[in-house]
Amino acid sequence: MRKVLFVTTISGFLPQFEKNDVKLLREMGCEIHYASNFRNPVYTFDEKELKSQGIILHHIDIAKSPVKIRENFVAIRQLRTVIEENDIDIIHCHNPMGGVAGRVASGTGKRRAYVIYTAHGFHFYKGAPLFNWLLFYPVERFLARFTNQLVTINKEDYIRAKGFRLRPGGNIVQIHGVGVNPERFCPDGRAAGSMRKSLGIPRDAFHIVTAAELNPNKNQKVVIEAIARLGKKDIYYSICGKGNNEKELRRLVSERHLEQQVRFWGYRTDMEEVLRSADCFAFPSRREGLGVAAIEALLCGVPLIAADNRGTREYAINNINSVVCRPDSVEDFQEAIYFLYQDAGARGRMADACRASAGKFTINETGKTMKEVYKKALDSL
């Protein structure tokens, strides 16, 4: 039995985003191992549940920040031990530091496992700060030599990665995200009323939903500022997620006297139901590799108000399924919210286009690509 090790920085990443890949590998007869910092979950998950599924867990002291050099060197040593003591055949790395640690551990250890790295959005991209190019670009280019297959999730990253030199026989793959379940995320008008009641959203109010980590890049504050400028008391904003920017966002809400309209719901495990209660989904990120949450909204038939970035360009079509805005333009978001707020016909027209536009991002389509990626890896052993 071949042994596959997933490596992520955030320990809740595998149950949140990689369940489909785990299922594929099991069907291919593989034993699954998972290495991460289990003290840094971000996404809620149950270790006991993972173990009950036969997933073997390995704690490593990996840190999300690249400047935490000591912790990440420790994590690399820990990964080398995991790889060698468990006879790992294939490593599948995720997240920037997970990609660094996994590839260095395999490339410098006694056991050279086959390495797959999924880049969920390079930090260097058209328009990125010069610092990002100086730090992240040379690191990714160097680490490509320890990589057998590099999986990208948007066209810009795919084109950029084509210039990297991988291990002999290596290849670059583009995949449309981690795959969203279209049976779970689908329209269901019957559920909207009960969820609105649960969230305290009036039945006739205009309801905006966001699902993302609360950090500066996710940029929830631009939506809050836009709502404040509009001054409409029947516009409500549900922010789902948690993160270190929550205190600042709450302070902004208080300063703008929006406590009754802007609600913080933390991490939700029922996002499909929350989305069905929405009139639109706000996705104001400055940077996105792709953006699974927005695709989930589209599959639920919910139009987007999306910031223009390389990730959202993969699916957000202005005036078809979305209203596209400049990331830091409060005016753009204000106009977009008002447009959908006052035009129910436009909302309905966009809703009809949403689900069809997200078809290539479902687990059925992404699974076909990942099956080929894993088959190539297993065939090479």
mmCIF file of N, CA and C in Angstrom, residues 238-361:
data_model
loop_
_atom_site.group_PDB
_atom_site.id
_atom_site.type_symbol
_atom_site.label_atom_id
_atom_site.label_comp_id
_atom_site.label_asym_id
_atom_site.label_seq_id
_atom_site.Cartn_x
_atom_site.Cartn_y
_atom_site.Cartn_z
ATOM 1 N N SER A 238 -23.955 39.916 6.767
ATOM 2 C CA SER A 238 -23.522 38.797 7.611
ATOM 3 C C SER A 238 -22.083 38.430 7.249
ATOM 4 N N ILE A 239 -21.180 38.555 8.213
ATOM 5 C CA ILE A 239 -19.774 38.230 8.012
ATOM 6 C C ILE A 239 -19.492 36.896 8.682
ATOM 7 N N CYS A 240 -19.185 35.883 7.883
ATOM 8 C CA CYS A 240 -18.912 34.537 8.397
ATOM 9 C C CYS A 240 -17.416 34.270 8.311
ATOM 10 N N GLY A 241 -16.836 33.840 9.410
ATOM 11 C CA GLY A 241 -15.402 33.581 9.461
ATOM 12 C C GLY A 241 -14.814 34.160 10.730
ATOM 13 N N LYS A 242 -13.578 33.819 10.979
ATOM 14 C CA LYS A 242 -12.884 34.375 12.131
ATOM 15 C C LYS A 242 -11.448 34.698 11.739
ATOM 16 N N GLY A 243 -10.800 35.522 12.547
ATOM 17 C CA GLY A 243 -9.438 35.916 12.228
ATOM 18 C C GLY A 243 -8.997 37.088 13.084
ATOM 19 N N ASN A 244 -7.732 37.455 12.939
ATOM 20 C CA ASN A 244 -7.169 38.464 13.839
ATOM 21 C C ASN A 244 -7.590 39.892 13.518
ATOM 22 N N ASN A 245 -8.394 40.082 12.471
ATOM 23 C CA ASN A 245 -8.861 41.431 12.131
ATOM 24 C C ASN A 245 -10.264 41.710 12.674
ATOM 25 N N GLU A 246 -10.807 40.773 13.436
ATOM 26 C CA GLU A 246 -12.190 40.933 13.886
ATOM 27 C C GLU A 246 -12.370 42.154 14.785
ATOM 28 N N LYS A 247 -11.429 42.396 15.689
ATOM 29 C CA LYS A 247 -11.554 43.524 16.615
ATOM 30 C C LYS A 247 -11.612 44.844 15.854
ATOM 31 N N GLU A 248 -10.755 44.981 14.850
ATOM 32 C CA GLU A 248 -10.750 46.213 14.054
ATOM 33 C C GLU A 248 -12.050 46.385 13.281
ATOM 34 N N LEU A 249 -12.564 45.297 12.724
ATOM 35 C CA LEU A 249 -13.822 45.372 11.974
ATOM 36 C C LEU A 249 -14.991 45.728 12.889
ATOM 37 N N ARG A 250 -15.012 45.155 14.074
ATOM 38 C CA ARG A 250 -16.079 45.483 15.032
ATOM 39 C C ARG A 250 -16.008 46.954 15.441
ATOM 40 N N ARG A 251 -14.793 47.455 15.593
ATOM 41 C CA ARG A 251 -14.632 48.868 15.947
ATOM 42 C C ARG A 251 -15.176 49.756 14.824
ATOM 43 N N LEU A 252 -14.892 49.397 13.582
ATOM 44 C CA LEU A 252 -15.397 50.158 12.440
ATOM 45 C C LEU A 252 -16.925 50.133 12.399
ATOM 46 N N VAL A 253 -17.502 48.973 12.625
ATOM 47 C CA VAL A 253 -18.957 48.847 12.648
ATOM 48 C C VAL A 253 -19.556 49.762 13.719
ATOM 49 N N SER A 254 -18.920 49.793 14.882
ATOM 50 C CA SER A 254 -19.395 50.651 15.970
ATOM 51 C C SER A 254 -19.276 52.127 15.607
ATOM 52 N N GLU A 255 -18.151 52.499 15.017
ATOM 53 C CA GLU A 255 -17.938 53.899 14.615
ATOM 54 C C GLU A 255 -18.957 54.354 13.586
ATOM 55 N N ARG A 256 -19.401 53.435 12.723
ATOM 56 C CA ARG A 256 -20.371 53.776 11.674
ATOM 57 C C ARG A 256 -21.814 53.524 12.122
ATOM 58 N N HIS A 257 -21.983 53.136 13.393
ATOM 59 C CA HIS A 257 -23.310 52.911 13.983
ATOM 60 C C HIS A 257 -24.112 51.870 13.195
ATOM 61 N N LEU A 258 -23.432 50.780 12.866
ATOM 62 C CA LEU A 258 -24.056 49.719 12.073
ATOM 63 C C LEU A 258 -24.249 48.421 12.865
ATOM 64 N N GLU A 259 -24.227 48.515 14.185
ATOM 65 C CA GLU A 259 -24.296 47.293 14.996
ATOM 66 C C GLU A 259 -25.547 46.466 14.719
ATOM 67 N N GLN A 260 -26.652 47.107 14.346
ATOM 68 C CA GLN A 260 -27.885 46.370 14.096
ATOM 69 C C GLN A 260 -27.912 45.737 12.703
ATOM 70 N N GLN A 261 -27.033 46.204 11.820
ATOM 71 C CA GLN A 261 -27.079 45.741 10.432
ATOM 72 C C GLN A 261 -25.938 44.804 10.055
ATOM 73 N N VAL A 262 -24.794 44.962 10.696
ATOM 74 C CA VAL A 262 -23.636 44.124 10.380
ATOM 75 C C VAL A 262 -23.450 43.112 11.499
ATOM 76 N N ARG A 263 -23.482 41.833 11.142
ATOM 77 C CA ARG A 263 -23.431 40.757 12.132
ATOM 78 C C ARG A 263 -22.188 39.883 11.897
ATOM 79 N N PHE A 264 -21.549 39.492 12.985
ATOM 80 C CA PHE A 264 -20.381 38.606 12.930
ATOM 81 C C PHE A 264 -20.808 37.226 13.420
ATOM 82 N N TRP A 265 -20.665 36.222 12.573
ATOM 83 C CA TRP A 265 -21.180 34.893 12.881
ATOM 84 C C TRP A 265 -20.084 33.853 13.105
ATOM 85 N N GLY A 266 -18.825 34.242 13.015
ATOM 86 C CA GLY A 266 -17.757 33.274 13.214
ATOM 87 C C GLY A 266 -17.722 32.242 12.098
ATOM 88 N N TYR A 267 -17.007 31.172 12.358
ATOM 89 C CA TYR A 267 -16.899 30.097 11.360
ATOM 90 C C TYR A 267 -18.184 29.286 11.344
ATOM 91 N N ARG A 268 -18.773 29.089 10.179
ATOM 92 C CA ARG A 268 -20.036 28.371 10.041
ATOM 93 C C ARG A 268 -19.826 27.049 9.310
ATOM 94 N N THR A 269 -20.510 26.035 9.778
ATOM 95 C CA THR A 269 -20.480 24.736 9.094
ATOM 96 C C THR A 269 -21.733 24.532 8.236
ATOM 97 N N ASP A 270 -22.593 25.552 8.200
ATOM 98 C CA ASP A 270 -23.850 25.462 7.438
ATOM 99 C C ASP A 270 -23.916 26.551 6.369
ATOM 100 N N MET A 271 -22.769 26.796 5.706
ATOM 101 C CA MET A 271 -22.720 27.911 4.767
ATOM 102 C C MET A 271 -23.720 27.793 3.626
ATOM 103 N N GLU A 272 -24.048 26.571 3.216
ATOM 104 C CA GLU A 272 -25.018 26.428 2.135
ATOM 105 C C GLU A 272 -26.364 27.029 2.530
ATOM 106 N N GLU A 273 -26.742 26.879 3.802
ATOM 107 C CA GLU A 273 -28.013 27.426 4.270
ATOM 108 C C GLU A 273 -27.937 28.942 4.420
ATOM 109 N N VAL A 274 -26.798 29.437 4.923
ATOM 110 C CA VAL A 274 -26.614 30.887 5.032
ATOM 111 C C VAL A 274 -26.659 31.525 3.647
ATOM 112 N N LEU A 275 -26.002 30.909 2.682
ATOM 113 C CA LEU A 275 -25.970 31.459 1.327
ATOM 114 C C LEU A 275 -27.365 31.527 0.712
ATOM 115 N N ARG A 276 -28.185 30.537 0.976
ATOM 116 C CA ARG A 276 -29.538 30.533 0.403
ATOM 117 C C ARG A 276 -30.401 31.675 0.941
ATOM 118 N N SER A 277 -30.001 32.250 2.066
ATOM 119 C CA SER A 277 -30.748 33.376 2.637
ATOM 120 C C SER A 277 -30.267 34.711 2.094
ATOM 121 N N ALA A 278 -29.248 34.696 1.225
ATOM 122 C CA ALA A 278 -28.602 35.923 0.758
ATOM 123 C C ALA A 278 -29.207 36.442 -0.539
ATOM 124 N N ASP A 279 -29.187 37.768 -0.682
ATOM 125 C CA ASP A 279 -29.514 38.403 -1.962
ATOM 126 C C ASP A 279 -28.280 38.544 -2.832
ATOM 127 N N CYS A 280 -27.118 38.666 -2.189
ATOM 128 C CA CYS A 280 -25.863 38.696 -2.936
ATOM 129 C C CYS A 280 -24.726 38.286 -2.005
ATOM 130 N N PHE A 281 -23.601 37.931 -2.604
ATOM 131 C CA PHE A 281 -22.416 37.513 -1.861
ATOM 132 C C PHE A 281 -21.300 38.507 -2.153
ATOM 133 N N ALA A 282 -20.765 39.130 -1.114
ATOM 134 C CA ALA A 282 -19.674 40.090 -1.283
ATOM 135 C C ALA A 282 -18.340 39.375 -1.145
ATOM 136 N N PHE A 283 -17.467 39.600 -2.114
ATOM 137 C CA PHE A 283 -16.154 38.957 -2.121
ATOM 138 C C PHE A 283 -15.102 40.023 -2.457
ATOM 139 N N PRO A 284 -14.738 40.840 -1.462
ATOM 140 C CA PRO A 284 -13.927 42.038 -1.723
ATOM 141 C C PRO A 284 -12.422 41.858 -1.599
ATOM 142 N N SER A 285 -11.928 40.626 -1.630
ATOM 143 C CA SER A 285 -10.500 40.370 -1.403
ATOM 144 C C SER A 285 -9.613 41.157 -2.368
ATOM 145 N N ARG A 286 -8.519 41.659 -1.831
ATOM 146 C CA ARG A 286 -7.520 42.311 -2.684
ATOM 147 C C ARG A 286 -6.788 41.261 -3.522
ATOM 148 N N ARG A 287 -6.543 40.101 -2.931
ATOM 149 C CA ARG A 287 -5.822 39.026 -3.616
ATOM 150 C C ARG A 287 -6.532 37.710 -3.374
ATOM 151 N N GLU A 288 -6.746 36.930 -4.420
ATOM 152 C CA GLU A 288 -7.308 35.588 -4.310
ATOM 153 C C GLU A 288 -6.643 34.681 -5.338
ATOM 154 N N GLY A 289 -6.259 33.484 -4.904
ATOM 155 C CA GLY A 289 -5.796 32.501 -5.863
ATOM 156 C C GLY A 289 -6.952 32.018 -6.721
ATOM 157 N N LEU A 290 -8.106 31.815 -6.093
ATOM 158 C CA LEU A 290 -9.340 31.456 -6.790
ATOM 159 C C LEU A 290 -10.529 31.980 -5.990
ATOM 160 N N GLY A 291 -10.789 31.348 -4.839
ATOM 161 C CA GLY A 291 -11.892 31.799 -4.003
ATOM 162 C C GLY A 291 -13.037 30.814 -3.970
ATOM 163 N N VAL A 292 -12.902 29.750 -3.174
ATOM 164 C CA VAL A 292 -13.914 28.697 -3.108
ATOM 165 C C VAL A 292 -15.245 29.231 -2.603
ATOM 166 N N ALA A 293 -15.215 30.141 -1.640
ATOM 167 C CA ALA A 293 -16.460 30.650 -1.047
ATOM 168 C C ALA A 293 -17.345 31.310 -2.094
ATOM 169 N N ALA A 294 -16.739 32.034 -3.029
ATOM 170 C CA ALA A 294 -17.522 32.689 -4.080
ATOM 171 C C ALA A 294 -18.145 31.658 -5.023
ATOM 172 N N ILE A 295 -17.418 30.593 -5.287
ATOM 173 C CA ILE A 295 -17.943 29.534 -6.160
ATOM 174 C C ILE A 295 -19.115 28.828 -5.475
ATOM 175 N N GLU A 296 -19.009 28.623 -4.167
ATOM 176 C CA GLU A 296 -20.132 28.047 -3.421
ATOM 177 C C GLU A 296 -21.363 28.932 -3.548
ATOM 178 N N ALA A 297 -21.165 30.245 -3.488
ATOM 179 C CA ALA A 297 -22.291 31.173 -3.637
ATOM 180 C C ALA A 297 -22.906 31.058 -5.026
ATOM 181 N N LEU A 298 -22.065 31.006 -6.045
ATOM 182 C CA LEU A 298 -22.576 30.882 -7.413
ATOM 183 C C LEU A 298 -23.409 29.616 -7.579
ATOM 184 N N LEU A 299 -22.928 28.509 -7.015
ATOM 185 C CA LEU A 299 -23.670 27.254 -7.130
ATOM 186 C C LEU A 299 -25.014 27.314 -6.399
ATOM 187 N N CYS A 300 -25.104 28.189 -5.411
ATOM 188 C CA CYS A 300 -26.378 28.390 -4.707
ATOM 189 C C CYS A 300 -27.261 29.407 -5.427
ATOM 190 N N GLY A 301 -26.794 29.913 -6.574
ATOM 191 C CA GLY A 301 -27.581 30.868 -7.339
ATOM 192 C C GLY A 301 -27.550 32.268 -6.772
ATOM 193 N N VAL A 302 -26.476 32.612 -6.069
ATOM 194 C CA VAL A 302 -26.362 33.927 -5.426
ATOM 195 C C VAL A 302 -25.388 34.806 -6.211
ATOM 196 N N PRO A 303 -25.826 35.943 -6.740
ATOM 197 C CA PRO A 303 -24.930 36.833 -7.492
ATOM 198 C C PRO A 303 -23.804 37.375 -6.612
ATOM 199 N N LEU A 304 -22.691 37.689 -7.261
ATOM 200 C CA LEU A 304 -21.523 38.194 -6.548
ATOM 201 C C LEU A 304 -21.380 39.702 -6.699
ATOM 202 N N ILE A 305 -20.842 40.324 -5.651
ATOM 203 C CA ILE A 305 -20.218 41.639 -5.757
ATOM 204 C C ILE A 305 -18.760 41.356 -5.459
ATOM 205 N N ALA A 306 -17.934 41.335 -6.491
ATOM 206 C CA ALA A 306 -16.575 40.803 -6.370
ATOM 207 C C ALA A 306 -15.529 41.845 -6.715
ATOM 208 N N ALA A 307 -14.454 41.846 -5.942
ATOM 209 C CA ALA A 307 -13.297 42.661 -6.284
ATOM 210 C C ALA A 307 -12.582 42.027 -7.468
ATOM 211 N N ASP A 308 -12.056 42.855 -8.328
ATOM 212 C CA ASP A 308 -11.338 42.372 -9.503
ATOM 213 C C ASP A 308 -9.937 41.917 -9.104
ATOM 214 N N ASN A 309 -9.676 40.637 -9.231
ATOM 215 C CA ASN A 309 -8.332 40.099 -9.004
ATOM 216 C C ASN A 309 -8.177 38.839 -9.846
ATOM 217 N N ARG A 310 -6.982 38.280 -9.903
ATOM 218 C CA ARG A 310 -6.734 37.152 -10.820
ATOM 219 C C ARG A 310 -7.597 35.947 -10.486
ATOM 220 N N GLY A 311 -7.962 35.763 -9.214
ATOM 221 C CA GLY A 311 -8.802 34.632 -8.851
ATOM 222 C C GLY A 311 -10.233 34.806 -9.313
ATOM 223 N N THR A 312 -10.824 35.973 -9.015
ATOM 224 C CA THR A 312 -12.226 36.181 -9.373
ATOM 225 C C THR A 312 -12.414 36.284 -10.887
ATOM 226 N N ARG A 313 -11.344 36.630 -11.601
ATOM 227 C CA ARG A 313 -11.457 36.690 -13.072
ATOM 228 C C ARG A 313 -11.725 35.315 -13.678
ATOM 229 N N GLU A 314 -11.497 34.250 -12.916
ATOM 230 C CA GLU A 314 -11.750 32.899 -13.413
ATOM 231 C C GLU A 314 -13.248 32.613 -13.547
ATOM 232 N N TYR A 315 -14.110 33.374 -12.824
ATOM 233 C CA TYR A 315 -15.544 33.052 -12.839
ATOM 234 C C TYR A 315 -16.467 34.253 -12.763
ATOM 235 N N ALA A 316 -16.016 35.404 -12.264
ATOM 236 C CA ALA A 316 -16.884 36.570 -12.102
ATOM 237 C C ALA A 316 -17.016 37.310 -13.433
ATOM 238 N N ILE A 317 -18.215 37.288 -14.005
ATOM 239 C CA ILE A 317 -18.472 37.927 -15.294
ATOM 240 C C ILE A 317 -19.377 39.130 -15.043
ATOM 241 N N ASN A 318 -18.835 40.313 -15.248
ATOM 242 C CA ASN A 318 -19.548 41.535 -14.901
ATOM 243 C C ASN A 318 -20.893 41.623 -15.627
ATOM 244 N N ASN A 319 -21.944 41.922 -14.828
ATOM 245 C CA ASN A 319 -23.318 42.072 -15.322
ATOM 246 C C ASN A 319 -23.936 40.776 -15.842
ATOM 247 N N ILE A 320 -23.236 39.667 -15.649
ATOM 248 C CA ILE A 320 -23.809 38.354 -15.992
ATOM 249 C C ILE A 320 -24.104 37.582 -14.709
ATOM 250 N N ASN A 321 -23.068 37.300 -13.928
ATOM 251 C CA ASN A 321 -23.291 36.653 -12.628
ATOM 252 C C ASN A 321 -22.741 37.491 -11.485
ATOM 253 N N SER A 322 -22.193 38.657 -11.800
ATOM 254 C CA SER A 322 -21.487 39.468 -10.802
ATOM 255 C C SER A 322 -21.538 40.945 -11.151
ATOM 256 N N VAL A 323 -21.242 41.742 -10.126
ATOM 257 C CA VAL A 323 -20.862 43.136 -10.341
ATOM 258 C C VAL A 323 -19.422 43.228 -9.867
ATOM 259 N N VAL A 324 -18.515 43.574 -10.763
ATOM 260 C CA VAL A 324 -17.081 43.567 -10.460
ATOM 261 C C VAL A 324 -16.625 44.975 -10.093
ATOM 262 N N CYS A 325 -15.860 45.060 -8.997
ATOM 263 C CA CYS A 325 -15.431 46.349 -8.445
ATOM 264 C C CYS A 325 -13.916 46.424 -8.316
ATOM 265 N N ARG A 326 -13.392 47.637 -8.266
ATOM 266 C CA ARG A 326 -11.992 47.820 -7.895
ATOM 267 C C ARG A 326 -11.866 47.484 -6.414
ATOM 268 N N PRO A 327 -10.829 46.729 -6.014
ATOM 269 C CA PRO A 327 -10.755 46.196 -4.652
ATOM 270 C C PRO A 327 -10.891 47.223 -3.534
ATOM 271 N N ASP A 328 -10.297 48.408 -3.678
ATOM 272 C CA ASP A 328 -10.316 49.374 -2.577
ATOM 273 C C ASP A 328 -11.210 50.569 -2.850
ATOM 274 N N SER A 329 -12.130 50.415 -3.788
ATOM 275 C CA SER A 329 -13.027 51.515 -4.116
ATOM 276 C C SER A 329 -14.349 51.380 -3.360
ATOM 277 N N VAL A 330 -14.505 52.161 -2.294
ATOM 278 C CA VAL A 330 -15.767 52.164 -1.558
ATOM 279 C C VAL A 330 -16.901 52.593 -2.487
ATOM 280 N N GLU A 331 -16.600 53.535 -3.370
ATOM 281 C CA GLU A 331 -17.612 54.022 -4.308
ATOM 282 C C GLU A 331 -18.118 52.893 -5.207
ATOM 283 N N ASP A 332 -17.196 52.070 -5.731
ATOM 284 C CA ASP A 332 -17.599 50.946 -6.575
ATOM 285 C C ASP A 332 -18.523 49.994 -5.822
ATOM 286 N N PHE A 333 -18.146 49.651 -4.597
ATOM 287 C CA PHE A 333 -18.964 48.712 -3.814
ATOM 288 C C PHE A 333 -20.294 49.335 -3.436
ATOM 289 N N GLN A 334 -20.283 50.629 -3.149
ATOM 290 C CA GLN A 334 -21.528 51.328 -2.842
ATOM 291 C C GLN A 334 -22.486 51.257 -4.028
ATOM 292 N N GLU A 335 -21.969 51.543 -5.215
ATOM 293 C CA GLU A 335 -22.805 51.512 -6.416
ATOM 294 C C GLU A 335 -23.292 50.097 -6.721
ATOM 295 N N ALA A 336 -22.414 49.095 -6.512
ATOM 296 C CA ALA A 336 -22.786 47.707 -6.788
ATOM 297 C C ALA A 336 -23.887 47.237 -5.845
ATOM 298 N N ILE A 337 -23.741 47.558 -4.574
ATOM 299 C CA ILE A 337 -24.761 47.156 -3.598
ATOM 300 C C ILE A 337 -26.089 47.828 -3.921
ATOM 301 N N TYR A 338 -26.046 49.105 -4.237
ATOM 302 C CA TYR A 338 -27.289 49.827 -4.526
ATOM 303 C C TYR A 338 -27.960 49.291 -5.785
ATOM 304 N N PHE A 339 -27.145 48.966 -6.790
ATOM 305 C CA PHE A 339 -27.692 48.425 -8.030
ATOM 306 C C PHE A 339 -28.494 47.155 -7.767
ATOM 307 N N LEU A 340 -27.927 46.217 -7.021
ATOM 308 C CA LEU A 340 -28.632 44.966 -6.743
ATOM 309 C C LEU A 340 -29.753 45.171 -5.723
ATOM 310 N N TYR A 341 -29.562 46.085 -4.807
ATOM 311 C CA TYR A 341 -30.575 46.398 -3.785
ATOM 312 C C TYR A 341 -31.878 46.878 -4.412
ATOM 313 N N GLN A 342 -31.759 47.756 -5.423
ATOM 314 C CA GLN A 342 -32.965 48.380 -5.977
ATOM 315 C C GLN A 342 -33.513 47.679 -7.222
ATOM 316 N N ASP A 343 -32.789 46.673 -7.716
ATOM 317 C CA ASP A 343 -33.212 46.023 -8.963
ATOM 318 C C ASP A 343 -33.359 44.512 -8.772
ATOM 319 N N ALA A 344 -34.531 44.106 -8.337
ATOM 320 C CA ALA A 344 -34.786 42.680 -8.113
ATOM 321 C C ALA A 344 -34.720 41.901 -9.423
ATOM 322 N N GLY A 345 -35.066 42.547 -10.525
ATOM 323 C CA GLY A 345 -35.003 41.881 -11.816
ATOM 324 C C GLY A 345 -33.580 41.515 -12.186
ATOM 325 N N ALA A 346 -32.641 42.421 -11.919
ATOM 326 C CA ALA A 346 -31.232 42.141 -12.201
ATOM 327 C C ALA A 346 -30.730 41.005 -11.326
ATOM 328 N N ARG A 347 -31.150 40.996 -10.072
ATOM 329 C CA ARG A 347 -30.753 39.898 -9.176
ATOM 330 C C ARG A 347 -31.252 38.563 -9.709
ATOM 331 N N GLY A 348 -32.487 38.541 -10.149
ATOM 332 C CA GLY A 348 -33.048 37.298 -10.673
ATOM 333 C C GLY A 348 -32.344 36.834 -11.934
ATOM 334 N N ARG A 349 -32.062 37.775 -12.833
ATOM 335 C CA ARG A 349 -31.363 37.432 -14.078
ATOM 336 C C ARG A 349 -29.982 36.873 -13.785
ATOM 337 N N MET A 350 -29.257 37.504 -12.875
ATOM 338 C CA MET A 350 -27.917 37.035 -12.524
ATOM 339 C C MET A 350 -27.988 35.674 -11.836
ATOM 340 N N ALA A 351 -28.967 35.506 -10.962
ATOM 341 C CA ALA A 351 -29.099 34.232 -10.243
ATOM 342 C C ALA A 351 -29.247 33.067 -11.213
ATOM 343 N N ASP A 352 -29.980 33.294 -12.296
ATOM 344 C CA ASP A 352 -30.172 32.234 -13.288
ATOM 345 C C ASP A 352 -28.851 31.830 -13.943
ATOM 346 N N ALA A 353 -27.919 32.789 -14.071
ATOM 347 C CA ALA A 353 -26.638 32.518 -14.730
ATOM 348 C C ALA A 353 -25.576 31.969 -13.789
ATOM 349 N N CYS A 354 -25.796 32.149 -12.489
ATOM 350 C CA CYS A 354 -24.750 31.819 -11.510
ATOM 351 C C CYS A 354 -24.341 30.347 -11.538
ATOM 352 N N ARG A 355 -25.302 29.463 -11.395
ATOM 353 C CA ARG A 355 -24.980 28.045 -11.236
ATOM 354 C C ARG A 355 -24.298 27.487 -12.493
ATOM 355 N N ALA A 356 -24.776 27.883 -13.658
ATOM 356 C CA ALA A 356 -24.174 27.388 -14.895
ATOM 357 C C ALA A 356 -22.721 27.838 -15.020
ATOM 358 N N SER A 357 -22.424 29.050 -14.548
ATOM 359 C CA SER A 357 -21.069 29.580 -14.690
ATOM 360 C C SER A 357 -20.073 28.901 -13.766
ATOM 361 N N ALA A 358 -20.563 28.169 -12.775
ATOM 362 C CA ALA A 358 -19.667 27.531 -11.805
ATOM 363 C C ALA A 358 -19.480 26.044 -12.040
ATOM 364 N N GLY A 359 -20.036 25.527 -13.140
ATOM 365 C CA GLY A 359 -20.013 24.081 -13.380
ATOM 366 C C GLY A 359 -18.630 23.466 -13.401
ATOM 367 N N LYS A 360 -17.650 24.147 -13.987
ATOM 368 C CA LYS A 360 -16.314 23.549 -14.112
ATOM 369 C C LYS A 360 -15.547 23.511 -12.798
ATOM 370 N N PHE A 361 -16.108 24.117 -11.745
ATOM 371 C CA PHE A 361 -15.437 24.153 -10.452
ATOM 372 C C PHE A 361 -15.974 23.095 -9.482
#
